Coordinates of C-alpha atoms in Angstrom, one line a residue:
Chain A
M1 CA -14.2 29.2 46.0
S2 CA -16.5 28.5 43.1
N3 CA -13.6 29.6 40.9
T4 CA -11.4 26.7 42.1
V5 CA -14.1 24.2 41.3
T6 CA -14.4 25.4 37.7
V7 CA -10.6 25.0 37.2
E8 CA -10.7 21.5 38.5
T9 CA -13.5 20.3 36.3
S10 CA -12.0 21.8 33.2
K11 CA -8.8 19.9 34.0
K12 CA -10.7 16.7 34.2
S13 CA -12.8 17.2 31.1
L14 CA -11.6 15.7 27.9
W15 CA -11.5 18.9 25.8
G16 CA -10.7 21.3 28.7
G17 CA -7.1 21.6 27.7
G18 CA -3.9 20.5 29.4
R19 CA -4.0 17.0 27.9
S20 CA -4.4 15.4 24.5
P21 CA -8.1 14.5 24.0
F22 CA -7.0 11.7 21.7
S23 CA -4.5 10.2 24.2
I24 CA -1.7 10.5 21.7
S25 CA 1.0 13.1 21.3
Y26 CA 0.8 16.1 19.0
G27 CA 3.4 14.7 16.6
K28 CA 1.6 11.4 16.2
L29 CA -1.8 13.1 15.7
M30 CA -0.2 15.3 12.9
M31 CA 1.3 12.2 11.3
W32 CA -2.2 10.7 11.2
I33 CA -3.6 13.9 9.6
F34 CA -0.8 13.9 7.0
L35 CA -1.5 10.3 6.2
L36 CA -5.2 11.1 5.8
S37 CA -4.3 13.8 3.2
D38 CA -1.9 11.4 1.5
A39 CA -4.6 8.8 1.4
F40 CA -6.7 11.2 -0.5
T41 CA -3.9 11.9 -3.0
F42 CA -3.3 8.2 -3.6
S43 CA -7.1 7.6 -3.9
S44 CA -7.4 10.3 -6.5
L45 CA -4.6 8.7 -8.5
L46 CA -6.1 5.3 -8.2
I47 CA -9.6 6.6 -9.1
S48 CA -8.2 8.3 -12.2
Y49 CA -6.8 4.9 -13.1
G50 CA -10.2 3.3 -12.5
F51 CA -11.8 5.9 -14.7
V52 CA -9.5 5.5 -17.6
R53 CA -9.6 1.7 -17.3
Y54 CA -13.3 1.5 -17.0
S55 CA -13.8 3.7 -20.1
F56 CA -11.8 1.1 -22.2
P57 CA -13.2 -2.2 -23.4
K58 CA -12.1 -5.4 -21.6
S59 CA -9.4 -7.6 -23.0
P60 CA -10.5 -10.8 -24.8
P61 CA -9.7 -13.9 -22.6
N62 CA -6.3 -15.4 -22.7
E63 CA -6.5 -19.0 -24.0
I64 CA -3.0 -19.1 -25.6
V65 CA -0.4 -18.5 -23.0
Q66 CA -0.3 -20.8 -20.0
P67 CA 1.7 -20.2 -16.8
F68 CA 5.2 -21.8 -16.5
T69 CA 5.5 -22.2 -20.3
H70 CA 8.2 -20.9 -22.6
V71 CA 8.1 -17.3 -23.7
E72 CA 9.6 -16.3 -27.1
E73 CA 11.8 -13.2 -27.5
N74 CA 9.1 -11.5 -29.6
F75 CA 6.3 -12.2 -27.0
V76 CA 4.9 -8.7 -27.3
E77 CA 4.6 -8.8 -31.1
Q78 CA 3.0 -12.2 -30.8
M79 CA 0.4 -10.9 -28.4
Q80 CA -0.2 -7.9 -30.7
Q81 CA -0.8 -10.3 -33.6
Q82 CA -3.1 -12.5 -31.5
G83 CA -5.1 -9.3 -30.6
L84 CA -4.4 -9.6 -26.9
F85 CA -2.3 -6.4 -26.9
S86 CA -4.1 -3.6 -28.7
S87 CA -4.6 0.1 -28.1
E88 CA -8.3 -0.6 -28.5
H89 CA -8.6 -2.4 -25.1
W90 CA -7.0 -2.8 -21.7
P91 CA -4.4 -5.6 -21.5
L92 CA -4.5 -8.6 -19.1
P93 CA -2.1 -8.1 -16.2
E94 CA -1.0 -11.7 -16.4
L95 CA 0.4 -11.1 -19.9
V96 CA 2.1 -7.8 -19.1
F97 CA 3.7 -8.7 -15.8
N98 CA 5.1 -12.1 -16.5
H99 CA 8.9 -11.6 -16.0
F100 CA 11.1 -12.7 -13.2
P101 CA 14.7 -11.7 -12.6
F102 CA 17.3 -14.3 -13.6
I103 CA 14.6 -16.6 -15.0
H104 CA 14.6 -15.7 -18.7
G105 CA 12.1 -17.0 -21.2
L106 CA 9.6 -18.5 -18.8
N107 CA 6.0 -17.2 -18.4
L108 CA 5.7 -16.5 -14.7
P109 CA 2.6 -14.3 -14.4
L110 CA 2.3 -12.1 -11.3
M111 CA 5.1 -14.0 -9.5
F112 CA 7.4 -11.0 -9.3
V113 CA 4.8 -8.6 -8.0
S114 CA 3.7 -11.1 -5.4
L115 CA 7.3 -11.3 -4.2
M116 CA 7.4 -7.5 -4.0
T117 CA 4.2 -7.6 -1.9
F118 CA 5.7 -10.1 0.5
I119 CA 8.9 -8.1 0.8
L120 CA 6.8 -5.0 1.7
I121 CA 4.5 -6.9 4.2
F122 CA 7.6 -8.4 5.8
S123 CA 9.3 -5.0 6.2
S124 CA 6.1 -3.7 7.8
V125 CA 6.3 -6.6 10.3
T126 CA 9.9 -5.7 11.2
M127 CA 8.9 -2.1 11.6
V128 CA 6.1 -2.9 14.0
L129 CA 8.5 -5.2 15.9
A130 CA 10.9 -2.2 16.2
V131 CA 8.0 -0.1 17.6
E132 CA 7.2 -2.9 20.1
A133 CA 10.9 -3.1 21.2
G134 CA 10.8 0.6 21.6
H135 CA 8.0 0.4 24.2
R136 CA 10.3 -1.9 26.2
M137 CA 13.3 0.5 25.7
A138 CA 15.3 -2.3 24.2
K139 CA 17.8 -0.3 22.1
K140 CA 19.6 -3.2 20.5
E141 CA 16.4 -4.8 19.3
V142 CA 15.0 -1.5 17.9
A143 CA 18.3 -1.0 16.0
F144 CA 18.2 -4.6 14.6
Y145 CA 14.6 -4.4 13.4
M146 CA 15.1 -0.9 12.0
L147 CA 18.0 -2.3 10.0
L148 CA 15.9 -5.1 8.6
T149 CA 13.2 -2.6 7.7
I150 CA 15.7 -0.5 5.8
F151 CA 16.9 -3.7 3.9
G152 CA 13.3 -4.6 3.1
G153 CA 12.6 -1.1 1.7
A154 CA 15.8 -1.1 -0.3
A155 CA 14.9 -4.6 -1.7
F156 CA 11.5 -3.4 -2.7
L157 CA 12.9 -0.3 -4.5
G158 CA 15.4 -2.6 -6.3
C159 CA 12.5 -4.8 -7.5
Q160 CA 10.6 -1.8 -8.7
A161 CA 13.6 -0.4 -10.5
W162 CA 13.9 -3.8 -12.3
E163 CA 10.3 -3.8 -13.2
W164 CA 10.4 -0.3 -14.6
A165 CA 13.5 -1.3 -16.6
Q166 CA 11.5 -4.3 -18.0
F167 CA 8.7 -2.0 -18.9
I168 CA 10.9 0.7 -20.5
T169 CA 12.9 -1.9 -22.6
A170 CA 9.6 -3.2 -23.9
G171 CA 8.9 0.2 -25.2
A172 CA 6.5 1.6 -22.7
S173 CA 6.7 5.3 -21.8
L174 CA 4.4 8.2 -20.9
E175 CA 3.7 8.6 -24.6
G176 CA 3.5 5.1 -26.0
N177 CA 2.8 1.5 -24.9
P178 CA 3.1 -1.8 -26.8
F179 CA 0.8 -3.6 -24.3
G180 CA -2.3 -1.5 -24.8
P181 CA -3.6 2.1 -24.5
T182 CA -1.0 4.7 -23.8
A183 CA -2.8 5.7 -20.6
F184 CA -2.0 2.2 -19.2
A185 CA 1.7 2.8 -19.2
A186 CA 1.4 6.5 -18.2
L187 CA -0.7 5.6 -15.2
F188 CA 1.5 2.7 -14.3
F189 CA 4.6 5.0 -14.2
I190 CA 2.9 7.8 -12.3
V191 CA 1.2 5.7 -9.6
T192 CA 4.0 3.2 -9.0
G193 CA 6.5 6.1 -9.3
F194 CA 4.6 8.1 -6.7
H195 CA 4.4 5.1 -4.5
G196 CA 8.1 4.3 -5.1
S197 CA 9.0 7.9 -4.1
H198 CA 7.1 7.4 -0.9
V199 CA 9.1 4.2 -0.2
F200 CA 12.3 6.0 -1.0
S201 CA 11.6 8.8 1.4
G202 CA 10.5 6.2 3.9
V203 CA 13.8 4.4 3.6
I204 CA 15.7 7.7 4.1
L205 CA 13.6 8.5 7.2
N206 CA 14.2 5.0 8.5
I207 CA 18.0 5.5 8.0
V208 CA 17.9 8.7 10.0
I209 CA 15.9 7.1 12.8
Y210 CA 18.3 4.1 12.7
L211 CA 21.3 6.3 13.2
N212 CA 19.6 8.2 16.0
V213 CA 18.8 4.9 17.7
L214 CA 22.5 3.9 17.5
K215 CA 23.5 7.3 18.8
G216 CA 21.2 6.8 21.8
T217 CA 19.1 9.9 21.1
Y218 CA 15.9 8.2 22.1
D219 CA 17.4 6.5 25.1
K220 CA 18.3 9.9 26.4
R221 CA 14.8 11.3 25.5
G222 CA 13.2 8.5 27.5
H223 CA 11.0 7.2 24.8
Y224 CA 11.1 5.8 21.2
E225 CA 8.1 7.6 19.9
M226 CA 10.0 8.8 16.8
V227 CA 10.1 5.1 15.7
E228 CA 6.4 5.0 16.1
K229 CA 5.8 8.1 13.9
V230 CA 8.0 6.9 11.1
G231 CA 6.4 3.4 11.6
L232 CA 3.0 4.9 10.9
Y233 CA 4.3 6.3 7.6
W234 CA 6.0 3.1 6.7
H235 CA 2.8 1.0 7.3
F236 CA 0.9 3.6 5.2
V237 CA 3.2 3.0 2.3
D238 CA 2.5 -0.8 2.7
L239 CA -1.2 -0.1 2.8
V240 CA -1.1 1.9 -0.4
W241 CA 0.8 -1.0 -2.0
V242 CA -2.0 -3.3 -1.1
F243 CA -4.4 -1.2 -3.2
V244 CA -1.9 -0.6 -6.0
F245 CA -1.4 -4.4 -6.1
T246 CA -5.1 -5.0 -6.2
F247 CA -6.0 -2.5 -8.9
Y248 CA -2.9 -2.9 -11.2
Y249 CA -2.2 -6.6 -11.0
L250 CA -5.4 -8.4 -9.9
V251 CA -8.5 -6.5 -11.1
Chain B
M1 CA 20.6 17.3 33.5
E2 CA 18.1 14.5 33.0
H3 CA 16.1 15.1 29.9
T4 CA 13.0 13.0 29.8
E5 CA 9.5 13.8 28.6
H6 CA 6.2 12.5 29.7
L7 CA 4.2 11.2 26.7
E8 CA 0.5 10.4 26.5
H9 CA -0.2 7.3 24.6
T10 CA -2.7 4.4 24.5
E11 CA -1.2 1.2 25.9
A12 CA -0.4 -1.7 23.6
P13 CA -1.9 -5.0 24.6
A14 CA 0.4 -7.4 26.5
D15 CA 0.5 -10.0 23.8
M16 CA 1.5 -7.5 21.1
K17 CA 4.3 -9.6 19.6
K18 CA 1.9 -12.5 19.2
Q19 CA -0.7 -10.3 17.5
I20 CA 2.0 -8.9 15.1
W21 CA 2.9 -12.3 13.9
R22 CA -0.7 -13.5 13.6
T23 CA -1.4 -10.4 11.5
F24 CA 1.6 -11.1 9.3
W25 CA 0.4 -14.6 8.6
I26 CA -3.1 -13.3 7.9
L27 CA -1.8 -10.8 5.4
F28 CA 0.5 -13.5 3.9
A29 CA -2.4 -15.9 3.5
L30 CA -4.7 -13.3 2.0
T31 CA -2.1 -12.3 -0.6
I32 CA -1.8 -16.0 -1.6
V33 CA -5.6 -16.3 -1.8
D34 CA -5.6 -13.2 -4.0
I35 CA -3.1 -14.7 -6.5
A36 CA -4.9 -18.1 -6.4
L37 CA -8.2 -16.5 -7.1
Y38 CA -6.7 -14.5 -10.0
F39 CA -5.9 -17.8 -11.8
I40 CA -8.9 -19.9 -10.7
L41 CA -11.7 -17.5 -11.5
S42 CA -12.3 -16.0 -15.0
P43 CA -12.5 -12.1 -15.2
S44 CA -15.9 -10.8 -14.0
L45 CA -17.3 -8.1 -11.9
P46 CA -17.9 -10.3 -8.8
K47 CA -14.3 -11.4 -9.0
N48 CA -13.1 -7.7 -9.0
I49 CA -15.4 -6.9 -6.0
L50 CA -13.9 -9.9 -4.2
F51 CA -10.4 -8.5 -4.8
I52 CA -11.5 -5.1 -3.4
V53 CA -13.1 -6.7 -0.4
L54 CA -9.9 -8.7 0.3
G55 CA -7.9 -5.5 -0.1
I56 CA -10.1 -3.8 2.5
V57 CA -9.7 -6.7 4.9
K58 CA -5.9 -6.4 4.5
A59 CA -6.2 -2.7 5.1
Y60 CA -8.1 -3.4 8.3
F61 CA -5.3 -5.5 9.6
I62 CA -2.6 -3.1 8.6
V63 CA -4.3 -0.1 10.0
G64 CA -5.8 -1.8 13.0
I65 CA -2.8 -3.8 14.3
F66 CA 0.3 -2.5 12.7
M67 CA -0.7 1.1 12.9
H68 CA -2.2 0.5 16.3
M69 CA -5.6 2.1 15.3
K70 CA -7.6 -0.7 17.0
F71 CA -6.3 0.4 20.4
E72 CA -6.6 4.1 19.9
K73 CA -9.5 6.3 21.1
K74 CA -12.8 5.9 19.1
F75 CA -12.7 9.6 18.3
L76 CA -9.3 9.4 16.7
S77 CA -10.1 6.3 14.6
S78 CA -13.4 7.7 13.3
M79 CA -11.7 11.0 12.5
I80 CA -9.3 9.2 10.2
V81 CA -11.5 6.5 8.8
L82 CA -14.8 8.3 8.2
P83 CA -13.5 10.9 5.7
M84 CA -12.7 7.9 3.5
L85 CA -16.4 7.6 2.8
F86 CA -15.9 10.5 0.5
I87 CA -13.7 8.2 -1.5
C88 CA -16.6 5.8 -2.0
F89 CA -18.7 8.7 -3.4
F90 CA -15.8 9.7 -5.7
I91 CA -15.4 6.1 -7.0
W92 CA -19.1 5.9 -7.8
L93 CA -18.9 9.3 -9.5
A94 CA -15.8 8.4 -11.6
L95 CA -17.1 5.0 -12.7
T96 CA -20.5 6.5 -13.8
E97 CA -18.6 9.0 -15.9
A98 CA -16.3 6.3 -17.2
D99 CA -19.2 4.3 -18.4
Y100 CA -20.4 7.3 -20.4
T101 CA -16.9 7.7 -21.8
Y102 CA -16.9 4.0 -22.8
W103 CA -20.0 4.5 -24.9
L104 CA -18.5 7.7 -26.4
R105 CA -15.5 5.7 -27.4
W106 CA -17.7 3.0 -28.9
L107 CA -19.7 5.6 -30.8
F108 CA -16.8 7.7 -32.2
G109 CA -13.9 5.2 -32.0
K110 CA -10.8 5.5 -29.8

């Protein structure tokens, strides 16, 4: 008799087993744990950046180059002569990131990275809309929003490839940097590269999920939780970009 | 054979779609504010702190609404968010050492 009572109370208690104490499934919980560990990885990369950056003197203020003005071909050499680009101090982001595709010779500081940020935020929105449609079991809507998310991710990767190409043509590498200290370029490539590889794997995962949605895998399963799990990962990638944007382009 | 699984999950609020778009516009506006502040204010420590605070606000909206954390169990959200406090300690540690390295550079050059 008393035995039965014990069993019943243990079923009701939160940590008594037989149910998830977090009210989420195992897979989603593990995704959260993975994201926590990934957050530590990105944090250590960004903190290394902070360390190196803080150990260098600040750049002198830019009073020469105004936004929306013409930029000469030898802009980098000019900046080096003016003392704005030097291996002695950290460069100003507005002078390093001032290019825009198809608009050559115009100083457009931070415009391109802002566009990249908007693309990523928007793809995050389409992802969460896919999750929301999944709750309603609306297969067509999930597929539509997943496709938009894939396009957003691909667009972001394209932008990043273009920016890397800009950087490399200017002469920046892991071993040298015309804009400032070598560590500036090395950290730029490593952190944006690591983030980009996350976006890339996110796009691959999104494509897999998209194909499964089309096949009707989740319809048969009775829920679209897989979309949620990949969605968590995708939002995390967006979250990391918020901080990469803050520390590389604004601070 | 019917293949369905029962899943435990916390319910999304009824007006989720509205909340998603509202969050999008908040993130959009905050990014615009970021860029505007970059050009309006001259480089200084308070400006950098402002950028970091805005970044954390954006993170709150992404994690809270997009990642659904606001509607999850308290225990889960604290399990994920509280370990981030170690990061604050790590930042303080790294910047203190970086300051020392700054003066070493100043003293010995490069």
